[in-house]
Amino acid sequence: MLRLSFVIAILSLVSVCIEASVHQYDGEKFVSKGNAFVVHGGSEGIYSSAPELNESYPGGSFIRFEKVIFRRPMEFSNFSSGSIHAVVFEVDDRKTIGGSAYGGQRAVCCTADLAKLGVCKEGEIIHRPSVDNPGWPQVFGTSFGMDMTETILHPKSIQITKTGMYNVYFIHCDQRLKEAAVDGMTVWKNPTGYLPGRMAPLMKFYGFMSLAFVVLGIFWFSQYARFWKEVLPLQNSITVVITLGMFEMALWYYDYAEFNGSGVRPTSTTVWAVTFGAVKRTVSRLIILIVSMGYGVVRPTLGGLTSKVLLLGGTFFVASEVLELIENVGAVSDHSGKARLFLVLPVAIMDAFFIIWIFTSLSSTLNKLQARKLTAKLDIYRKFTNALAVSVILSVGWICYEIHFKSHDAYNEQWRNAWIIPAFWQVLSFSLLCVICALWAPSQNSMRYAYTSDEAEEFEKDETVALIKSSPLASKDVWSPELGLAERGNGNVEEEKTA
């Protein structure tokens, strides 16, 4: 119940702050940054729509300011203020904002020393024209008159003629406007729609993945219907995973398509897509774990391990669901927050625990199958182990690449390639699912891999013998009744082997 309450709390939190390419500001307070007061209005990758730049994205790209209002309390309205500016710049031009006096600390607002040099007016924002991008950065603003509690930033639409990562900041330098706040919205549009540039390729990707799951589903369900009398419990579980995957990919595609058309992310669709994905990942890991333990193939139950497996699965689902909700619901820009890294740790730790437990169980199962010379099951388990090993190696390599990618892209300048990172994990997961489907596809020989009571008895004998052999009483120099019984038991086992 505690976990359920926590998830509901997260859902209720993000449901009231859904923002996307339509960035809404509801009383955002200015924060002191150096010698300036700042509100971050958003950061997104935008593709150019200028035909002279030979861009392959027809349509219009723009950032539009709509009904942006600055407010201050009545008790702080007895003076005429300095300007409150809207600053729009491309990430390559970030050094054109701010300056320093005599090599000192960089400042956004013009200081007395810089004003003496005649390079700016004291109390105003320092900015210089971009050498590579004429007309940028764009700076415009408004100010409070005497006794005014609000002032409106005139509507403005800025055409984007250069592909890049664009930033919007609201900045003022007046110490007396500490209590000022921002209301209104900005609309960001790419040539193909309202999806942020980093996310735009993912709509086509999820369309492709939806088709891939349909093809896999057709193969699997046709085999399932053809040999339904030979179906194993494991194959029923694989059917569930394929069904969840089909729903997940379809929901993600619909989510991105609606987001692209309206500029506002559909909350309910996103939550459902995230939930189906979290359930699919949890069920997939649990299936791999219990298969590695030999469930349904060499043992009928998990015994005392059932509660531990379910506990690990439930905890992983909660952690994964919360992480994905924070990552996808209420995301407002292409600039990812560092605070989200904290939520990655529990998921990463449990993934590592899954991997250790899976390979430990696989090693034990393979040894037992080899000892009993169950060649058909041994062969399929070896292929399964190889596929898992390859996927783990690829995962580790990709994690290293992802760390390198993010650590060397502090300003999201590589935003056009960022979609590849989440896409890789979907492709890897789908590929492993295809391998499992190929290994355990329903067929007329499915029962060759099913659990039989005779094999279970043999496995239990092996486990008993292993426990007896590891007993500290088993010494060549000390005899006891328990040791005599153990030796007799071992003799019986050897006689059975000979027979």
XYZ file of C-alpha atoms in Angstrom:
499
model
C 0.000 0.000 0.000
C 2.891 2.368 0.744
C 4.348 1.845 -2.728
C 0.939 2.366 -4.356
C 0.436 5.599 -2.396
C 3.865 6.821 -3.477
C 3.129 6.193 -7.161
C -0.253 7.966 -6.863
C 1.485 10.939 -5.239
C 3.978 11.145 -8.098
C 1.152 10.968 -10.646
C -0.775 13.731 -8.923
C 2.373 15.866 -8.781
C 3.266 15.609 -12.450
C -0.327 15.881 -13.637
C -0.481 19.508 -12.511
C 2.761 20.603 -14.208
C 2.437 19.240 -17.703
C 4.343 21.492 -20.082
C 5.979 20.778 -23.388
C 6.631 22.758 -26.593
C 3.991 25.110 -25.270
C 5.913 26.360 -22.244
C 3.609 27.826 -19.612
C 4.754 30.107 -16.804
C 2.519 30.214 -13.742
C 3.968 32.762 -11.350
C 7.603 31.699 -11.901
C 9.853 33.580 -9.468
C 13.130 35.186 -10.527
C 16.214 33.488 -9.054
C 19.451 35.279 -8.288
C 22.282 34.160 -10.602
C 25.458 36.125 -10.095
C 24.494 39.785 -10.337
C 21.282 39.119 -12.304
C 17.799 37.748 -11.564
C 16.769 34.985 -13.942
C 13.838 32.762 -14.980
C 14.687 29.945 -17.404
C 11.984 29.984 -20.060
C 13.023 26.773 -21.830
C 15.635 25.099 -24.036
C 14.826 23.084 -27.147
C 16.480 21.914 -30.323
C 14.845 23.504 -33.368
C 15.434 22.693 -37.025
C 15.665 25.559 -39.482
C 12.992 26.005 -42.130
C 14.955 28.490 -44.240
C 15.114 27.173 -47.831
C 18.373 29.034 -48.499
C 20.094 26.872 -45.885
C 19.246 23.700 -47.839
C 17.317 22.221 -44.917
C 15.165 19.190 -45.683
C 12.391 20.188 -43.257
C 9.562 22.084 -44.991
C 7.375 24.372 -42.926
C 7.908 27.163 -40.409
C 10.103 27.140 -37.299
C 9.573 29.783 -34.658
C 9.515 30.752 -30.992
C 6.432 32.825 -30.184
C 5.795 34.821 -27.011
C 2.128 34.934 -26.047
C 0.538 36.803 -23.109
C 3.799 37.004 -21.164
C 3.076 39.192 -18.143
C 5.456 40.276 -15.371
C 3.874 40.970 -11.976
C 5.069 42.513 -8.715
C 3.344 42.916 -5.327
C 1.479 46.156 -4.612
C 3.839 47.070 -1.749
C 6.766 47.094 -4.215
C 5.031 49.201 -6.882
C 6.035 52.689 -5.701
C 8.847 53.138 -8.227
C 9.594 52.922 -11.936
C 11.758 49.873 -12.557
C 14.557 48.997 -14.877
C 13.855 46.799 -17.881
C 12.892 43.136 -17.661
C 14.320 41.446 -20.729
C 13.486 38.361 -22.734
C 16.754 36.950 -24.085
C 16.719 34.379 -26.904
C 19.977 32.845 -28.127
C 21.381 29.735 -29.782
C 23.766 27.706 -27.619
C 26.765 28.521 -29.850
C 26.173 32.211 -29.061
C 26.063 31.787 -25.284
C 29.284 33.754 -24.827
C 27.685 36.820 -26.376
C 25.588 37.192 -23.201
C 27.450 38.759 -20.274
C 30.984 40.028 -19.887
C 33.717 40.744 -17.361
C 35.616 43.785 -16.185
C 39.416 43.609 -16.261
C 39.369 39.832 -16.434
C 37.169 39.514 -13.358
C 34.137 37.292 -12.771
C 31.735 37.106 -15.685
C 28.595 39.181 -15.109
C 25.283 39.315 -16.969
C 24.329 42.794 -15.768
C 26.508 45.771 -16.599
C 28.691 46.709 -13.613
C 30.003 50.157 -12.711
C 33.489 49.208 -13.976
C 32.164 48.127 -17.379
C 29.977 51.228 -17.589
C 33.076 53.394 -17.080
C 34.647 51.704 -20.090
C 31.654 52.746 -22.149
C 30.799 49.221 -23.321
C 27.363 49.096 -21.679
C 24.920 51.024 -19.528
C 24.973 50.256 -15.817
C 22.057 48.054 -14.753
C 21.375 46.754 -18.278
C 22.076 43.284 -19.715
C 25.428 42.857 -21.426
C 25.138 41.368 -24.892
C 27.052 41.552 -28.153
C 26.049 40.654 -31.730
C 26.938 37.146 -32.848
C 29.667 36.918 -35.463
C 28.337 33.710 -37.043
C 24.608 34.343 -36.638
C 23.656 37.922 -37.680
C 20.759 39.405 -35.728
C 21.340 37.206 -32.691
C 20.983 37.083 -29.749
C 17.544 38.643 -29.612
C 16.927 40.863 -26.600
C 13.735 42.813 -25.949
C 11.775 43.754 -22.883
C 9.458 45.946 -20.875
C 9.460 47.770 -17.534
C 7.173 48.754 -14.647
C 5.891 52.300 -14.422
C 5.078 54.063 -11.166
C 2.352 52.212 -9.198
C 2.092 49.502 -11.864
C 1.739 45.928 -10.526
C 2.011 44.267 -13.927
C 3.531 44.900 -17.305
C 3.025 43.001 -20.570
C 5.728 41.813 -22.909
C 4.423 42.596 -26.380
C 3.646 39.456 -28.456
C 6.560 38.543 -30.660
C 7.312 35.687 -33.039
C 10.951 34.866 -33.796
C 11.645 32.927 -36.980
C 14.379 30.279 -36.726
C 16.711 30.335 -39.726
C 19.528 28.254 -38.254
C 19.289 24.749 -36.818
C 20.426 24.715 -33.194
C 19.675 24.436 -29.487
C 17.770 27.587 -28.527
C 17.348 29.058 -25.055
C 14.912 31.572 -23.596
C 15.663 33.472 -20.392
C 13.810 36.277 -18.641
C 16.374 38.505 -16.935
C 16.409 41.750 -14.969
C 19.092 43.611 -13.020
C 16.926 45.623 -10.613
C 17.473 44.605 -6.987
C 14.070 46.104 -6.110
C 12.254 43.519 -8.292
C 13.175 40.504 -6.176
C 9.500 39.581 -5.761
C 8.605 39.839 -9.465
C 7.099 36.798 -11.212
C 6.292 35.651 -14.763
C 2.998 34.424 -16.222
C 2.110 33.455 -19.791
C 3.542 31.110 -22.392
C 5.986 30.623 -25.228
C 5.282 28.362 -28.208
C 8.173 26.491 -29.848
C 7.668 24.882 -33.251
C 9.776 22.742 -35.562
C 9.068 22.519 -39.309
C 7.345 19.141 -38.915
C 5.392 19.964 -35.759
C 5.650 20.854 -32.096
C 7.838 17.960 -30.975
C 11.184 19.168 -29.564
C 13.980 18.501 -32.016
C 15.584 15.887 -29.745
C 12.345 13.907 -29.654
C 11.151 14.358 -33.254
C 12.943 11.269 -34.698
C 11.430 9.088 -31.963
C 7.951 9.349 -33.478
C 9.126 7.571 -36.640
C 11.170 5.162 -34.527
C 8.162 4.074 -32.443
C 6.143 3.707 -35.630
C 8.804 1.331 -36.920
C 8.932 -0.555 -33.606
C 5.141 -0.917 -33.606
C 5.391 -2.571 -37.017
C 8.243 -4.809 -35.800
C 6.154 -6.001 -32.835
C 3.225 -6.676 -35.148
C 5.435 -8.885 -37.346
C 6.794 -10.721 -34.279
C 3.249 -11.082 -32.918
C 1.987 -12.572 -36.180
C 4.765 -15.175 -36.121
C 4.311 -16.014 -32.451
C 0.500 -16.104 -32.356
C 0.338 -18.224 -35.520
C 2.670 -20.765 -33.895
C 0.719 -20.505 -30.648
C -2.607 -21.192 -32.391
C -1.122 -24.017 -34.436
C 0.383 -25.910 -31.484
C -1.819 -24.692 -28.632
C -2.050 -28.209 -27.176
C 1.744 -28.280 -26.752
C 2.078 -24.841 -25.162
C 4.192 -24.534 -21.985
C 3.627 -22.061 -19.099
C 6.821 -20.311 -20.188
C 5.374 -19.725 -23.653
C 2.254 -18.204 -22.090
C 4.511 -15.726 -20.287
C 6.291 -14.834 -23.540
C 2.879 -14.197 -25.100
C 2.148 -11.689 -22.325
C 5.450 -9.873 -22.950
C 4.787 -9.614 -26.711
C 1.285 -8.263 -26.056
C 2.612 -5.689 -23.589
C 5.274 -4.657 -26.099
C 2.708 -4.144 -28.864
C 0.600 -1.912 -26.599
C 3.665 -0.007 -25.362
C 4.990 0.820 -28.850
C 1.533 1.796 -30.143
C 0.957 4.078 -27.137
C 4.344 5.744 -27.515
C 3.692 6.414 -31.196
C 0.251 7.856 -30.449
C 1.735 9.916 -27.603
C 4.398 11.465 -29.848
C 1.966 12.022 -32.708
C -0.491 13.880 -30.477
C 2.338 15.837 -28.856
C 3.625 16.806 -32.309
C 0.199 18.027 -33.414
C -0.857 20.019 -30.360
C 2.370 21.074 -28.638
C 1.096 19.754 -25.295
C 1.935 16.237 -24.225
C -1.157 14.054 -23.594
C -0.789 13.148 -19.936
C -2.987 10.065 -19.839
C -1.420 8.523 -22.953
C 2.088 9.140 -21.646
C 1.280 7.615 -18.255
C -0.224 4.524 -19.901
C 2.779 4.138 -22.222
C 5.166 4.474 -19.275
C 3.168 1.973 -17.214
C 2.971 -0.634 -19.995
C 6.728 -0.223 -20.503
C 7.485 -0.638 -16.789
C 5.279 -3.728 -16.571
C 6.888 -5.214 -19.696
C 10.426 -4.653 -18.403
C 9.529 -6.136 -15.007
C 7.816 -9.206 -16.459
C 10.677 -9.727 -18.934
C 13.285 -9.719 -16.179
C 11.238 -12.040 -14.004
C 10.742 -14.489 -16.893
C 14.476 -14.530 -17.647
C 15.231 -15.083 -13.953
C 12.804 -17.958 -13.409
C 13.838 -19.593 -16.697
C 17.449 -19.368 -15.522
C 16.375 -21.154 -12.346
C 14.877 -23.940 -14.468
C 11.234 -23.227 -13.639
C 8.828 -25.021 -15.937
C 11.671 -26.888 -17.566
C 13.453 -28.808 -14.796
C 11.499 -27.808 -11.684
C 7.761 -27.348 -11.076
C 8.000 -24.467 -8.545
C 10.482 -21.958 -7.195
C 9.912 -23.160 -3.664
C 11.010 -20.676 -0.996
C 12.432 -18.308 -3.624
C 8.988 -17.237 -4.881
C 8.542 -14.428 -2.340
C 12.074 -13.086 -2.971
C 11.548 -13.076 -6.747
C 8.212 -11.274 -6.398
C 9.703 -8.740 -3.965
C 12.528 -7.925 -6.371
C 10.084 -7.641 -9.265
C 7.689 -5.377 -7.343
C 10.477 -3.088 -6.163
C 11.926 -2.856 -9.665
C 8.509 -1.968 -11.106
C 7.974 0.890 -8.628
C 11.470 2.323 -9.171
C 11.204 2.005 -12.959
C 7.708 3.529 -13.045
C 8.729 6.569 -10.971
C 11.882 7.121 -13.065
C 9.994 6.959 -16.359
C 7.212 9.245 -15.085
C 9.747 11.879 -14.070
C 11.606 11.476 -17.367
C 8.585 11.656 -19.649
C 5.642 13.292 -17.888
C 6.019 17.005 -17.377
C 9.270 17.269 -19.369
C 9.497 20.876 -20.504
C 12.671 21.105 -22.564
C 15.604 19.357 -24.175
C 17.785 20.284 -21.204
C 17.715 17.314 -18.838
C 17.924 17.919 -15.093
C 20.781 16.490 -13.046
C 18.398 15.702 -10.187
C 16.941 12.841 -12.232
C 20.228 10.963 -11.951
C 19.262 10.196 -8.354
C 16.285 8.146 -9.595
C 18.469 6.145 -11.979
C 20.525 4.611 -9.157
C 17.836 2.295 -7.654
C 16.941 0.961 -11.111
C 20.604 0.419 -12.001
C 21.309 -1.375 -8.721
C 18.334 -3.714 -9.135
C 19.285 -4.379 -12.760
C 22.758 -5.404 -11.566
C 21.174 -7.664 -8.933
C 18.980 -9.260 -11.621
C 22.045 -9.920 -13.801
C 24.049 -11.515 -10.962
C 21.139 -13.696 -9.879
C 20.324 -14.722 -13.453
C 23.856 -15.832 -14.354
C 24.367 -17.578 -11.005
C 21.154 -19.540 -11.571
C 22.083 -20.287 -15.183
C 25.453 -21.674 -14.142
C 23.811 -24.021 -11.635
C 21.134 -25.147 -14.119
C 23.671 -25.772 -16.894
C 25.851 -27.868 -14.598
C 22.905 -30.021 -13.581
C 21.690 -30.478 -17.154
C 25.177 -31.492 -18.230
C 25.525 -33.924 -15.342
C 22.216 -35.599 -16.279
C 23.067 -35.515 -20.010
C 19.769 -33.839 -20.940
C 21.163 -32.737 -24.291
C 18.036 -31.101 -25.772
C 17.506 -28.847 -22.775
C 21.237 -28.257 -22.375
C 21.538 -27.048 -25.961
C 18.701 -24.542 -25.650
C 20.016 -23.254 -22.317
C 23.477 -22.733 -23.780
C 22.044 -20.663 -26.628
C 19.961 -18.733 -24.121
C 23.067 -18.063 -21.984
C 25.064 -16.866 -25.013
C 22.275 -14.464 -26.014
C 22.115 -13.037 -22.482
C 25.898 -12.677 -22.325
C 25.951 -10.753 -25.615
C 23.132 -8.463 -24.452
C 24.942 -7.727 -21.156
C 28.200 -6.930 -22.979
C 26.358 -4.602 -25.372
C 24.552 -2.978 -22.447
C 27.771 -2.260 -20.561
C 29.411 -0.880 -23.691
C 26.423 1.353 -24.418
C 26.297 2.625 -20.834
C 29.947 3.680 -21.176
C 29.098 5.452 -24.437
C 26.077 7.127 -22.829
C 28.192 8.409 -19.921
C 30.768 9.734 -22.389
C 28.049 11.317 -24.538
C 26.396 13.150 -21.633
C 29.620 14.174 -19.881
C 30.918 15.805 -23.077
C 27.656 17.543 -23.945
C 27.003 19.911 -21.059
C 25.047 22.335 -23.251
C 23.129 19.713 -25.277
C 24.911 20.641 -28.485
C 24.582 17.026 -29.678
C 20.796 17.082 -29.333
C 20.221 15.768 -32.865
C 21.798 12.420 -31.892
C 20.238 12.175 -28.427
C 17.260 10.105 -29.658
C 19.608 7.186 -30.406
C 20.209 6.567 -26.680
C 16.633 5.545 -25.707
C 16.149 3.903 -29.116
C 19.113 1.564 -28.520
C 17.580 0.114 -25.347
C 14.302 -0.578 -27.137
C 16.119 -2.296 -30.026
C 18.270 -4.375 -27.651
C 15.243 -5.455 -25.615
C 13.331 -6.356 -28.777
C 16.283 -8.318 -30.184
C 16.598 -10.390 -26.997
C 12.855 -11.038 -27.083
C 13.186 -12.266 -30.684
C 15.959 -14.676 -29.636
C 13.809 -16.029 -26.798
C 10.860 -16.425 -29.177
C 13.055 -18.335 -31.622
C 14.375 -20.642 -28.887
C 11.028 -21.343 -27.244
C 8.590 -20.971 -30.133
C 5.549 -23.287 -29.814
C 6.058 -26.423 -31.903
C 5.176 -30.090 -31.952
C 8.364 -30.717 -29.949
C 7.623 -28.178 -27.217
C 7.072 -30.906 -24.621
C 10.733 -31.934 -25.004
C 11.598 -28.876 -22.917
C 8.829 -29.297 -20.339
C 9.319 -30.293 -16.730
C 8.958 -33.990 -15.864
C 8.718 -35.442 -12.362
C 11.568 -37.922 -12.971
C 14.012 -35.126 -13.778
C 12.893 -33.159 -10.737
C 13.708 -36.144 -8.482
C 17.163 -36.422 -10.028
C 17.800 -32.698 -9.472
C 16.704 -32.956 -5.871
C 19.098 -35.870 -5.353
C 21.937 -33.819 -6.791
C 21.171 -30.944 -4.443
C 21.024 -33.299 -1.433
C 24.338 -34.888 -2.317
C 25.955 -31.463 -2.754
C 24.761 -30.372 0.671
C 26.048 -33.580 2.323
C 29.435 -33.326 0.647
C 29.885 -29.762 1.845
C 29.129 -30.730 5.468
C 32.012 -30.098 7.930
C 31.446 -33.630 9.406
C 32.635 -35.242 6.187
C 36.229 -35.900 7.255
C 38.376 -38.902 6.416
C 39.727 -39.045 9.956
C 36.468 -38.784 11.902
C 33.612 -41.236 11.700
C 30.060 -40.620 12.912
C 26.643 -42.176 12.345
C 25.681 -39.154 10.180
C 28.802 -39.668 8.047
C 28.031 -43.347 7.656
C 24.548 -42.532 6.437
C 25.962 -39.958 4.028
C 28.417 -42.492 2.612
C 25.628 -45.004 2.197
C 23.556 -42.362 0.480
C 26.415 -41.567 -1.870
C 26.863 -45.241 -2.601
C 23.201 -45.563 -3.480
C 23.449 -42.627 -5.836
C 26.507 -44.133 -7.553
C 24.716 -47.457 -7.889
C 21.740 -45.694 -9.473
C 24.118 -43.941 -11.890
C 25.698 -47.298 -12.812
C 22.285 -48.854 -13.282
